[in-house]
Coordinates of C-alpha atoms in Angstrom, one line a residue:
M1 CA -7.7 -5.0 -22.2
A2 CA -10.0 -2.4 -20.7
D3 CA -8.5 0.7 -19.1
T4 CA -9.1 0.4 -15.3
S5 CA -8.0 3.1 -13.0
T6 CA -6.7 2.3 -9.6
S7 CA -9.7 3.9 -7.9
D8 CA -12.2 1.6 -9.8
R9 CA -11.6 -1.5 -7.6
A10 CA -15.2 -2.7 -8.0
G11 CA -14.4 -4.2 -11.5
W12 CA -11.0 -5.6 -10.6
R13 CA -12.2 -9.1 -9.6
S14 CA -14.1 -9.7 -12.9
M15 CA -11.2 -8.2 -15.0
L16 CA -8.7 -10.5 -13.2
D17 CA -10.9 -13.5 -13.7
E18 CA -11.0 -12.8 -17.4
I19 CA -7.2 -12.6 -17.5
T20 CA -7.0 -15.8 -15.6
E21 CA -9.3 -17.6 -18.0
A22 CA -7.4 -16.3 -21.0
H23 CA -3.9 -17.1 -19.8
S24 CA -4.1 -20.1 -17.4
G25 CA -1.2 -22.5 -17.8
E26 CA 1.0 -20.1 -19.8
L27 CA 4.5 -19.8 -18.7
V28 CA 5.2 -16.5 -16.9
T29 CA 8.0 -14.6 -15.2
I30 CA 7.4 -12.3 -12.2
E31 CA 9.8 -9.5 -11.9
V32 CA 9.7 -7.0 -9.0
V33 CA 11.2 -3.6 -9.7
D34 CA 12.4 -1.6 -6.7
P35 CA 14.4 1.6 -7.0
S36 CA 16.7 0.8 -4.1
I37 CA 17.6 -2.8 -5.2
G38 CA 16.8 -2.8 -8.9
S39 CA 14.8 -5.5 -10.6
Q40 CA 14.6 -9.0 -9.1
H41 CA 13.0 -12.2 -10.6
E42 CA 10.6 -13.8 -8.1
A43 CA 9.5 -16.6 -10.5
E44 CA 10.8 -17.6 -13.9
R45 CA 8.9 -19.6 -16.5
L46 CA 6.3 -21.1 -14.2
P47 CA 2.7 -22.0 -15.3
F48 CA 0.3 -19.1 -14.5
S49 CA -2.5 -20.2 -12.1
Y50 CA -4.6 -17.2 -11.4
L51 CA -5.0 -13.5 -10.5
T52 CA -7.4 -12.3 -7.9
Y53 CA -8.2 -9.2 -5.8
D54 CA -8.5 -9.3 -2.0
P55 CA -10.6 -6.3 -1.0
K56 CA -9.9 -6.9 2.7
D57 CA -6.2 -6.4 2.4
D58 CA -6.5 -4.3 -0.8
V59 CA -3.9 -6.5 -2.7
V60 CA -3.8 -8.3 -6.0
V61 CA -2.7 -11.9 -5.6
V62 CA -0.7 -13.5 -8.4
A63 CA -0.4 -17.4 -8.2
V64 CA 1.9 -19.5 -10.3
G65 CA 2.9 -23.1 -10.3
G66 CA -0.2 -25.1 -10.9
Q67 CA -1.3 -28.4 -9.3
S68 CA 1.5 -30.7 -10.3
P69 CA 3.7 -32.0 -7.5
R70 CA 6.6 -30.6 -9.5
Y71 CA 5.6 -27.1 -8.2

């Protein structure tokens, strides 16, 4: 994967689209690490849907679950 600094947000959307295309449907686990509470699993072994960058709110969105009614 290309080395992208946090200040180079212009290329984030295309980089995240490439990751989405390469890994869509794979099972993923999302773990949030916080020094005050430790690590917490937010999602475990769910199908990866997509990553995208929202420049308005300056956040990266991670979507899991897919289209199945199961999720």
